Short mmCIF file of C-alpha atoms in Angstrom, two decimals:
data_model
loop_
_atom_site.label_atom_id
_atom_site.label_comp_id
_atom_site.label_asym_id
_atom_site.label_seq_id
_atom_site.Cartn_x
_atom_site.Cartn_y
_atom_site.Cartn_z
CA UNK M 101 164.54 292.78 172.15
CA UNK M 102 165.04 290.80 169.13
CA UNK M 103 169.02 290.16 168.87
CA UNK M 104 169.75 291.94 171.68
CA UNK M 105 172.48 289.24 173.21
CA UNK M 106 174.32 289.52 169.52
CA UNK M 107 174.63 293.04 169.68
CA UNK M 108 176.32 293.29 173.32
CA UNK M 109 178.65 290.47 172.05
CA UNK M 110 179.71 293.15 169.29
CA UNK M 111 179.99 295.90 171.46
CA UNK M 112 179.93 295.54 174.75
CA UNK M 113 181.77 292.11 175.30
CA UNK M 114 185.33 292.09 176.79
CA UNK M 115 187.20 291.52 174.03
CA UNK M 116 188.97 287.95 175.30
CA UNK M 117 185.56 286.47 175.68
CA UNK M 118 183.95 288.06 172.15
CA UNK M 119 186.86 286.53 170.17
CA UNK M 120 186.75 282.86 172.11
CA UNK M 121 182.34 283.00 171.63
CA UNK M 122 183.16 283.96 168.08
CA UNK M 123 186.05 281.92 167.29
CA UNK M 124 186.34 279.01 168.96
CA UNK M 125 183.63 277.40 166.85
CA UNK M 126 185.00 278.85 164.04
CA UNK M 127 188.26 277.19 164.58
CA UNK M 128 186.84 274.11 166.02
CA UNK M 129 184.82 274.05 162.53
CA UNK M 130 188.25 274.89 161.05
CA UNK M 131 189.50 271.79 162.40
CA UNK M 132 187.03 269.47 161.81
CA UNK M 133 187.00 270.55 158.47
CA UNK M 134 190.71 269.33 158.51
CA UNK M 135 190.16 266.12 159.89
CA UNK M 136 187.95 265.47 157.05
CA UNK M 137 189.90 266.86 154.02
CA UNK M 138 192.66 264.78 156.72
CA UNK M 139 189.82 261.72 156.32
CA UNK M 140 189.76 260.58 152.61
CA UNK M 141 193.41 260.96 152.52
CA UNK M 142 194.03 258.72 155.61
CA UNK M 143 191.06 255.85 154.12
CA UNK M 144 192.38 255.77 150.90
CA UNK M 145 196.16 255.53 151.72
CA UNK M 146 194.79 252.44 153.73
CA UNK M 147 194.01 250.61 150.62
CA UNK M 148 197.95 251.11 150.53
CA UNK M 149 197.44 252.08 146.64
CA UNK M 150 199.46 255.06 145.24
CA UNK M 151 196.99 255.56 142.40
CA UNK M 152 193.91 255.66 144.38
CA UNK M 153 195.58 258.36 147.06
CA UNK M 154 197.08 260.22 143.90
CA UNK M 155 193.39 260.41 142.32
CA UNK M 156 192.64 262.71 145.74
CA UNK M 157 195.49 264.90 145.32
CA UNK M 158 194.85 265.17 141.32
CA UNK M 159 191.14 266.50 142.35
CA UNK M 160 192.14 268.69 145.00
CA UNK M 161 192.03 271.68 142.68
CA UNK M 162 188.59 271.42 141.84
CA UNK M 163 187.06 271.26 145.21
CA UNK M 164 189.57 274.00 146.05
CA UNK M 165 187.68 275.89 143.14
CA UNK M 166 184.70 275.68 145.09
CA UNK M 167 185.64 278.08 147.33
CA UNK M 168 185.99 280.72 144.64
CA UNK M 169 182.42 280.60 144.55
CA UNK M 170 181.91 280.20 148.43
CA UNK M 171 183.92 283.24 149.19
CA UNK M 172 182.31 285.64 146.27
CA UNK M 173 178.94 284.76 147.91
CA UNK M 174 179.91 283.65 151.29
CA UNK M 175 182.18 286.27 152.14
CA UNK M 176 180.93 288.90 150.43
CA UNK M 177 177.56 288.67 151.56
CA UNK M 178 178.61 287.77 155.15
CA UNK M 179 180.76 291.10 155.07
CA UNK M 180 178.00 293.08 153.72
CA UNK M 181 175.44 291.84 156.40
CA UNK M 182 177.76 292.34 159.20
CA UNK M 183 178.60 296.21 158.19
CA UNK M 184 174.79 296.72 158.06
CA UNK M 185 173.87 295.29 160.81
CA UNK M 186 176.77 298.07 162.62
CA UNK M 187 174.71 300.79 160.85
CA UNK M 188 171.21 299.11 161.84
CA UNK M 189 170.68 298.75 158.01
CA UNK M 190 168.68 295.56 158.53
CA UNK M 191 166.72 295.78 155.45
CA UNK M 192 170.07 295.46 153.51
CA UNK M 193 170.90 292.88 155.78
CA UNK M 194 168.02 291.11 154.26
CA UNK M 195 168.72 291.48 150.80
CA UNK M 196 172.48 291.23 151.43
CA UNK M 197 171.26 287.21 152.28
CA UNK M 198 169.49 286.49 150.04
CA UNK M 199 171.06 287.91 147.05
CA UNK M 200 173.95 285.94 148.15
CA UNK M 201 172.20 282.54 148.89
CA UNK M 202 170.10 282.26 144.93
CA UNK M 203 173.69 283.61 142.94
CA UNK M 204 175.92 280.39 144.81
CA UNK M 205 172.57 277.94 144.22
CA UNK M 206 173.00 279.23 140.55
CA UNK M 207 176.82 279.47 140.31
CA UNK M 208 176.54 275.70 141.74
CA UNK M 209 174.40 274.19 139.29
CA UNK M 210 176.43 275.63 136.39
CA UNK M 211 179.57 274.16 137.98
CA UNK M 212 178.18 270.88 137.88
CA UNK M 213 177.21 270.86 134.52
CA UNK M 214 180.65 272.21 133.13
CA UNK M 215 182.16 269.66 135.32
CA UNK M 216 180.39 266.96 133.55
CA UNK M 217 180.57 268.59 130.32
CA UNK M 218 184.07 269.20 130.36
CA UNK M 219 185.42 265.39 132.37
CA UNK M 220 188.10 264.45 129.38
CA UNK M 221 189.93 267.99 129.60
CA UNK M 222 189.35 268.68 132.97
CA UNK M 223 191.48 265.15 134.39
CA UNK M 224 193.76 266.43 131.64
CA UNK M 225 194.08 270.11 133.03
CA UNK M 226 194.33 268.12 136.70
CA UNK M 227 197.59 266.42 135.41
CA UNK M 228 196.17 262.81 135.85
CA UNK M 229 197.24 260.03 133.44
CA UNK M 230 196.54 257.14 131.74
CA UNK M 231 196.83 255.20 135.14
CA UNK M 232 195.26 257.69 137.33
CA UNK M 233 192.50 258.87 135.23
CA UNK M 234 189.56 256.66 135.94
CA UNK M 235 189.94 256.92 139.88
CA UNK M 236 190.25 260.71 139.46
CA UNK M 237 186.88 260.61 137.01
CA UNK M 238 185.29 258.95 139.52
CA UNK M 239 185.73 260.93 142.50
CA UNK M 240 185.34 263.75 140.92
CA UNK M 241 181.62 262.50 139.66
CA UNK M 242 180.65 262.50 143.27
CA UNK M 243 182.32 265.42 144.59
CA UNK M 244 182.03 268.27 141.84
CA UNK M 245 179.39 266.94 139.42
CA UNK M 246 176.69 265.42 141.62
CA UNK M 247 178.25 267.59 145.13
CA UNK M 248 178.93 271.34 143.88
CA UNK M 249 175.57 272.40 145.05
CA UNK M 250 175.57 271.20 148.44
CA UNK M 251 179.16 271.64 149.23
CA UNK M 252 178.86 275.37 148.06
CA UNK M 253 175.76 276.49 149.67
CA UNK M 254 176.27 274.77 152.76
CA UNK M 255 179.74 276.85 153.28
CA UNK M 256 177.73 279.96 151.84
CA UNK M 257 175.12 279.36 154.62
CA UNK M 258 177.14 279.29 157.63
CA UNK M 259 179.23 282.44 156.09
CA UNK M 260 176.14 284.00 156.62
CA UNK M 261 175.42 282.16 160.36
CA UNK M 262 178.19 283.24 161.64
CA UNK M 263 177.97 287.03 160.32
CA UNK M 264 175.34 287.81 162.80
CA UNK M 265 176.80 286.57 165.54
CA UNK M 266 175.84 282.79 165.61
CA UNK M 267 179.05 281.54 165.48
CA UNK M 268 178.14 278.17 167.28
CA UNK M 269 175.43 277.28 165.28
CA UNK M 270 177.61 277.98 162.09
CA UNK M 271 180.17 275.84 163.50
CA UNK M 272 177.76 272.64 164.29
CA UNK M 273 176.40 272.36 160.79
CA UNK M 274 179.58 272.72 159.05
CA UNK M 275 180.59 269.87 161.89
CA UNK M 276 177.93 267.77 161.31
CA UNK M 277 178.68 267.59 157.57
CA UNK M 278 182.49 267.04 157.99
CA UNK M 279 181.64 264.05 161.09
CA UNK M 280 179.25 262.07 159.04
CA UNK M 281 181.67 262.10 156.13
CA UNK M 282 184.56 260.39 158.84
CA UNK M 283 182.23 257.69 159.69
CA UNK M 284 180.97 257.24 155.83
CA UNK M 285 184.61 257.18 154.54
CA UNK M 286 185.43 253.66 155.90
CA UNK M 287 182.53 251.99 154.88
CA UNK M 288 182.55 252.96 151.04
CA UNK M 289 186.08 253.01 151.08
CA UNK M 290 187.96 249.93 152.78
CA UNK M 291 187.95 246.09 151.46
CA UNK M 292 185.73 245.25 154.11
CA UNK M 293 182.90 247.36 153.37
CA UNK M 294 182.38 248.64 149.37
CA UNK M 295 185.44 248.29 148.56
CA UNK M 296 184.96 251.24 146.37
CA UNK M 297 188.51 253.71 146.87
CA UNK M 298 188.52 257.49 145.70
CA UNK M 299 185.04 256.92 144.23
CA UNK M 300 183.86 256.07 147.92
CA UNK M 301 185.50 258.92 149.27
CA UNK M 302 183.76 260.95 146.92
CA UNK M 303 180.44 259.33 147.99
CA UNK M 304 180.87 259.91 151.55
CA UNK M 305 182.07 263.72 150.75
CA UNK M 306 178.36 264.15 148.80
CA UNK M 307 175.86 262.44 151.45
CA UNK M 308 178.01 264.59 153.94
CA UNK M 309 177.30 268.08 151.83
CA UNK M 310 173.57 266.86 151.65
CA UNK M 311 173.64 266.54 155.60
CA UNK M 312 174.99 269.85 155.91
CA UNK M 313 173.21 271.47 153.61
CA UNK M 314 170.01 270.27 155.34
CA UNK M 315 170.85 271.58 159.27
CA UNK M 316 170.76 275.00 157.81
CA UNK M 317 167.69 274.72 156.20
CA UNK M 318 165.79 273.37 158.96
CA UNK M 319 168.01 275.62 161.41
CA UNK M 320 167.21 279.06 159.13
CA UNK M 321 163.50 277.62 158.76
CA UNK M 322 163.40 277.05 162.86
CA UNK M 323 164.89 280.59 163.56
CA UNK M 324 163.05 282.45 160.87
CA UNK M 325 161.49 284.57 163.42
CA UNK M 326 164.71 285.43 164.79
CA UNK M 327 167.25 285.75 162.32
CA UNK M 328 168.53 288.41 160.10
CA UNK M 329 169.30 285.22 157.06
CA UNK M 330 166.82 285.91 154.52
CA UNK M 331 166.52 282.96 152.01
CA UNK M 332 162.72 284.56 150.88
CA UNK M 333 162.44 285.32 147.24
CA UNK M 334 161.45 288.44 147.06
CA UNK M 335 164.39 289.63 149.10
CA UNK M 336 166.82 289.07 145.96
CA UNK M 337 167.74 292.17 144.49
CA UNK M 338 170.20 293.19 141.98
CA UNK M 339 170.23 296.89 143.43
CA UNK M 340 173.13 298.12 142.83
CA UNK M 341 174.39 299.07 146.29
CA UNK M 342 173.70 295.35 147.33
CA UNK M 343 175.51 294.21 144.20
CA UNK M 344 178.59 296.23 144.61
CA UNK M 345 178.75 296.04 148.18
CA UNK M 346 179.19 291.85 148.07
CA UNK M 347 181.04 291.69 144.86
CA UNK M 348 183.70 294.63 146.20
CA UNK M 349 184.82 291.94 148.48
CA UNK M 350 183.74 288.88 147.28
CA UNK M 351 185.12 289.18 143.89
CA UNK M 352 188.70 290.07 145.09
CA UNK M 353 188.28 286.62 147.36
CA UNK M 354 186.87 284.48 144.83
CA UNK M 355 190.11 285.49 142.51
CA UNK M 356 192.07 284.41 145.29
CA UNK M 357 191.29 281.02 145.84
CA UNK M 358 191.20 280.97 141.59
CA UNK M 359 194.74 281.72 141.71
CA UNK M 360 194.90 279.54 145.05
CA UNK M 361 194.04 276.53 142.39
CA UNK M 362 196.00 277.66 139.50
CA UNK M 363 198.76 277.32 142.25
CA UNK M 364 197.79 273.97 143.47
CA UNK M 365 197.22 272.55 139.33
CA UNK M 366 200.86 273.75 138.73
CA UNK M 367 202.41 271.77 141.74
CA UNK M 368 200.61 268.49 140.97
CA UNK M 369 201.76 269.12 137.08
CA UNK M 370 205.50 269.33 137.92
CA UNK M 371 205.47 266.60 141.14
CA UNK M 372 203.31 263.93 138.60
CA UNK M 373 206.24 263.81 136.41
CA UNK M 374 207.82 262.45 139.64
CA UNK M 375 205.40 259.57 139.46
CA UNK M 376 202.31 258.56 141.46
CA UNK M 377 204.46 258.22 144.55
CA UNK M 378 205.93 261.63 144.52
CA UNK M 379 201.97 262.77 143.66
CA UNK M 380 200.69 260.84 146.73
CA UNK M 381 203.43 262.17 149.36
CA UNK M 382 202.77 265.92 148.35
CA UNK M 383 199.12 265.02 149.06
CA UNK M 384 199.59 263.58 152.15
CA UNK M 385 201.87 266.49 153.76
CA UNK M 386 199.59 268.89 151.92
CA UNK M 387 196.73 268.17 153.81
CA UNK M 388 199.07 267.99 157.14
CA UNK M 389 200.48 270.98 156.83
CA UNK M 390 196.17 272.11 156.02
CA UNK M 391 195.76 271.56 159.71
CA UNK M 392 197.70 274.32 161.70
CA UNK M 393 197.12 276.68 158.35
CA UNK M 394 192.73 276.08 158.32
CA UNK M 395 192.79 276.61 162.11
CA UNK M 396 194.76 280.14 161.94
CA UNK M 397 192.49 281.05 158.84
CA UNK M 398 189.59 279.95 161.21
CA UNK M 399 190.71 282.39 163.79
CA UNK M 400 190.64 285.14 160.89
CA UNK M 401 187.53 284.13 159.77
CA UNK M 402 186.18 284.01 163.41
CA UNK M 403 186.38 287.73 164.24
CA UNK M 404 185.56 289.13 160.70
CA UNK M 405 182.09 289.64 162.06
CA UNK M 406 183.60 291.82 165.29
CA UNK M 407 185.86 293.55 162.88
CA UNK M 408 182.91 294.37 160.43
CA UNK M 409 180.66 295.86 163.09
CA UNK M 410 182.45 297.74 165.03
CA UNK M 411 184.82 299.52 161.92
CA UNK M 412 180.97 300.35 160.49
CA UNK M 413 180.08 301.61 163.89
CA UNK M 414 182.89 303.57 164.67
CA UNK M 415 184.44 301.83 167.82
CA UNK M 416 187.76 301.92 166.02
CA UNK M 417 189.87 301.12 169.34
CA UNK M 418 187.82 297.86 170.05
CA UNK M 419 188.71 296.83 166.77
CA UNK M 420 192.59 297.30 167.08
CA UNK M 421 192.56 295.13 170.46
CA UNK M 422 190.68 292.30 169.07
CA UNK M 423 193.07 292.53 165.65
CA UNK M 424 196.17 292.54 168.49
CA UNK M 425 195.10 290.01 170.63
CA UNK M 426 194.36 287.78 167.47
CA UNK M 427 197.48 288.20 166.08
CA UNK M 428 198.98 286.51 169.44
CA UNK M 429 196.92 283.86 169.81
CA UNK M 430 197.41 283.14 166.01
CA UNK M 431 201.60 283.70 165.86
CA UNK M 432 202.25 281.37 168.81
CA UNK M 433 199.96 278.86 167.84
CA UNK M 434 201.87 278.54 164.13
CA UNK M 435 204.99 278.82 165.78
CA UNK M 436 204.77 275.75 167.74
CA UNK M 437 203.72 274.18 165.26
CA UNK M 438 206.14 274.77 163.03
CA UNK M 439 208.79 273.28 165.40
CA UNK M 440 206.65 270.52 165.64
CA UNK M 441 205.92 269.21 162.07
CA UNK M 442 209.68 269.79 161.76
CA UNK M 443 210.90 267.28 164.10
CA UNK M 444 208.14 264.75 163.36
CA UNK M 445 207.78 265.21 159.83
CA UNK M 446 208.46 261.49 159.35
CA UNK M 447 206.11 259.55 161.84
CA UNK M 448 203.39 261.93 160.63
CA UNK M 449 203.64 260.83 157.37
CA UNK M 450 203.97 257.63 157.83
CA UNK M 451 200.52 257.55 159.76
CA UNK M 452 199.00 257.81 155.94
CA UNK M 453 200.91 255.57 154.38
CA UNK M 454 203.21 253.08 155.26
CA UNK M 455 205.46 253.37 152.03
CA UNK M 456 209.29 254.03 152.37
CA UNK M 457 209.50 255.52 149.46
CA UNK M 458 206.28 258.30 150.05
CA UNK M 459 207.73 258.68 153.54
CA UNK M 460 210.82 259.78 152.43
CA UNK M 461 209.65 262.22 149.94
CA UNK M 462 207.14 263.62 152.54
CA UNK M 463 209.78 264.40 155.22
CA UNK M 464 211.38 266.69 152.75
CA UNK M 465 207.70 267.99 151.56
CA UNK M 466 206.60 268.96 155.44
CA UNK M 467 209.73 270.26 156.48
CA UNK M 468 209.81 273.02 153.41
CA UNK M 469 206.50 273.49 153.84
CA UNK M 470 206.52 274.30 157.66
CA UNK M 471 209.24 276.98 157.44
CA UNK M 472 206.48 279.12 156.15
CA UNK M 473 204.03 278.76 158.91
CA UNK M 474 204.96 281.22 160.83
CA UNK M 475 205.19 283.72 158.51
CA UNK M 476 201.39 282.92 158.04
CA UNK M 477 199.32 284.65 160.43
CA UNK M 478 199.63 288.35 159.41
CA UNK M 479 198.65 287.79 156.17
CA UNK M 480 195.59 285.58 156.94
CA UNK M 481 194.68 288.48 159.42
CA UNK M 482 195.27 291.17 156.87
CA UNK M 483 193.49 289.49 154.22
CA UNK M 484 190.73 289.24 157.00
CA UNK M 485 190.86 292.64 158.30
CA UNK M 486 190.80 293.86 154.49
CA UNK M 487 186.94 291.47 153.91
CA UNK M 488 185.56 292.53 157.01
CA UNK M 489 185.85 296.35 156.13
CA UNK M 490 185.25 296.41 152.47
CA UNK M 491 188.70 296.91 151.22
CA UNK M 492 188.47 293.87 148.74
CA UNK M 493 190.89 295.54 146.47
CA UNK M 494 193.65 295.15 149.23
CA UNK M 495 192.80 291.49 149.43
CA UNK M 496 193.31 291.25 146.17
CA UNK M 497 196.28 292.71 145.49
CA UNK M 498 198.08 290.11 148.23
CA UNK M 499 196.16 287.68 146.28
CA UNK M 500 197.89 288.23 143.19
CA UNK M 501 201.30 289.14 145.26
CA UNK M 502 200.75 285.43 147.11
CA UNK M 503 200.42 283.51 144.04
CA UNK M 504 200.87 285.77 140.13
CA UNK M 505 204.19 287.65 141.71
CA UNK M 506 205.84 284.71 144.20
CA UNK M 507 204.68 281.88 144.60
CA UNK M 508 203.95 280.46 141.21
CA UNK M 509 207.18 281.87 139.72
CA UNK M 510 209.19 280.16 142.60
CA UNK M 511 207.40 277.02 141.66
CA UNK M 512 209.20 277.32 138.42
CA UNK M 513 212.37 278.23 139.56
CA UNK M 514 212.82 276.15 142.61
CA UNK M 515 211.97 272.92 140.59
CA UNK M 516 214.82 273.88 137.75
CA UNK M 517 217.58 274.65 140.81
CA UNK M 518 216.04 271.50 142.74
CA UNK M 519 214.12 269.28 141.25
CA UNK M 520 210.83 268.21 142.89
CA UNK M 521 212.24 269.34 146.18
CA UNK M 522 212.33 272.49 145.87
CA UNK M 523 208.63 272.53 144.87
CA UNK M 524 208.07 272.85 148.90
CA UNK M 525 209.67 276.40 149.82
CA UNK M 526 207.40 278.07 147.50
CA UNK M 527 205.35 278.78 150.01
CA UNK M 528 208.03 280.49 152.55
CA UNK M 529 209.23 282.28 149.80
CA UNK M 530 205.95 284.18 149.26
CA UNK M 531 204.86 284.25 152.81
CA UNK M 532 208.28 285.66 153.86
CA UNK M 533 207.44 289.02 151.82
CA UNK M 534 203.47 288.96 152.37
CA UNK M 535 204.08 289.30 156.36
CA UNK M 536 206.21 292.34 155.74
CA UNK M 537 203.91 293.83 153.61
CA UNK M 538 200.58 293.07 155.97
CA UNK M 539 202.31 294.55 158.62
CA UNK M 540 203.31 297.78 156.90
CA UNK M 541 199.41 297.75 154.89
CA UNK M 542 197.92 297.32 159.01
CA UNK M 543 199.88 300.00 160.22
CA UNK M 544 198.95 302.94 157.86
CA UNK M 545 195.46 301.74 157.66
CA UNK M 546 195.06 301.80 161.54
CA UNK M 547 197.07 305.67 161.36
CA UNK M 548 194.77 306.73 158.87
CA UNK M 549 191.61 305.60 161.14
CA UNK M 550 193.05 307.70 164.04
CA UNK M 551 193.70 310.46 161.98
CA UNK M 552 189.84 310.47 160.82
#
């Protein structure tokens, strides 16, 4: 029967060996994906240039944005597909697909062309300067202008991968992608091959999109037979029950990585004022302290699918024991590495860039930014739980509690009581009152399920 092995890994399963089939690619993806945000950081802090590595952090925001876009159309219509495949819907599973795959093709093209429209305001808006402009223009050219299709529809597509169970093949093409952009980075970015800095990071970051991008197609085209991805035409539908079922979740997690990079644009403002060697050590432990946090939100992101299906199909108690045993997989994991980063917050950024002065700002980054860690897993999970079922509104509302209510403010007020320093326990400040509140959101929504 067509499927049949994905729908005993949703139901019948033992829940230990559903989460690791589902989730270890997921995070393995997750951490791939680190290694190469981890990549262009690491290349370009070779050239041992402050104003090259600053020209990564200033564009951060911007790629970040992408995932505004991936998560309205990736999430959404990766929840949607895995609630209807618990009810057998498959025709909306269909639909769900491909309404989701032609609105990120569109939403990509018209972020290119604002993008390069908009370049003099934008690396204005970024915070870059009159020094760290033109390496900022140019790796944004490659990444957003001539890369926002590719890097958003091949997220979008293995979104959709995974919701149906194929969590493995999700997790090699999103792989493939991140591994070709490693080995690309040196060779467009060092003196001894093009010699080319940020804009050859950008560069590798686009052919490695385009590599992506093209395993699904010829995966989807492969499977066709066999699959519940529809990329046909005349599956897209703006019926309103496939509408509001993808934007009811995706909208509330597009707004959240929004206000994830109206977060990110305010902490590069204030730390450039520091100079490009303040800007380049909040990069560097940024994307460190992006390891431990990607893999957690992989684990999340893993058993949405499992979540999704069996909340649609009723089996309410299988998922509280995958949610539990998540949640103590995910805690201890963070917890360690907390501990870690802390006590080696100075070799590890040193392995970037061999600066005194950037290593002594980024022990003081990592170290505020690590006390927050562990305070991260319940609301990843929560935010996850809130996707998988529907409840986008809830993942909203921690959205705007994450960033509108704490964390921005904090920004603000941290930097006047300690300058630039205080910039890093933002994030503990927020987290610190988001884990409280997941908890206490989890257990009355799990009450009210047993009660029903």
């Amino acid at each position: 029967m067509k499927n049949q092995q994905k729908t005993l890994l949703f139901e019948e399963t033992p829940i230990p060996k559903a989460v690791a089939t589902l989730a270890v690619p997921t995070v393995l993806s997750s951490l791939v994906m680190v290694l190469y945000n981890l990549a262009d950081t690491y290349f370009v802090g070779m050239c041992n240039d402050p104003i090259q590595n600053a020209a990564v952090t200033l564009a951060a925001p911007v790629l970040l944005a992408f995932n505004a876009v991936n998560n309205l159309f990736g999430v959404g219509s990766s929840s949607m597909m895995s609630r209807a495949l618990g009810c057998k819907d498959y025709e909306t599973v269909y639909k769900s697909s491909a309404f989701g795959f032609y609105c990120a093709l569109l939403s990509g093209v018209v972020f290119a062309l604002l993008c390069g429209i908009f370049h003099e305001p934008l690396l204005y808006l970024l915070g870059a300067d009159a020094n760290t402009a033109a390496a900022t223009g140019e790796y944004l050219k490659w990444t957003a202008v001539f890369g926002a299709v590719p890097s958003i529809l091949n997220v979008v597509l293995a979104y959709m991968v995974r919701s149906e169970g194929s969590a493995l093949h999700a997790s090699i093409g999103t792989m493939s992608g991140c591994l070709l952009n490693i080995i690309l980075d040196p060779v467009f970015i060092l003196p001894w091959g093009l010699n080319l800095g940020a804009a050859g990071a950008g560069f590798a970051t686009f052919l490695s999109n385009c590599g992506a991008l093209l395993y699904f197609i010829v995966l989807l085209y492969k499977k066709r037979k066999d699959t519940y991805v529809c990329l046909r035409p005349d599956k897209f539908t703006l019926e309103r029950h496939i509408v509001m079922g993808v934007c009811s979740v995706g909208i509330p997690a597009s707004i959240q990585n929004l206000l994830n990079v109206t977060g990110m644009t305010i902490l590069n403002n204030f730390t450039s004022s520091f100079g490009a060697d303040a800007v380049a050590a909040m990069g560097i432990t940024q994307k460190i302290n992006q390891v431990p946090m990607q893999i957690a939100m992989g684990l999340s992101q893993g058993i949405m699918p499992l979540i999704s299906y069996n909340y649609s199909s009723g089996n309410h108690k299988r998922m509280r024991g995958t949610l539990s045993f998540t949640v103590k997989i995910s805690q201890g994991f963070l917890c360690a590495v907390a501990v870690l980063y802390f006590v080696f917050a100075g070799p590890l950024t040193r392995m970037f860039m061999d600066n005194e002065v950037i290593v002594g700002y980024g022990i003081r980054f990592l170290r505020g930014f690590c006390l927050g860690m562990p305070f991260l897993c319940m609301d990843f999970v929560a935010v996850g739980v809130f996707q998988a079922v529907g409840m986008g509104r809830y993942a909203l509302v921690f959205a705007i509690m994450r960033k509108v209510v704490l964390e921005i403010p904090a920004l603000y007020i941290l930097n006047y009581i300690f300058p630039l320093y205080g910039l890093a326990y933002a994030q503990l400040t927020a987290e610190v009152v988001l884990a409280i509140a997941a908890v206490v959101v989890l257990v009355r929504f799990f009450k009210k399920l047993e009660k029903s």
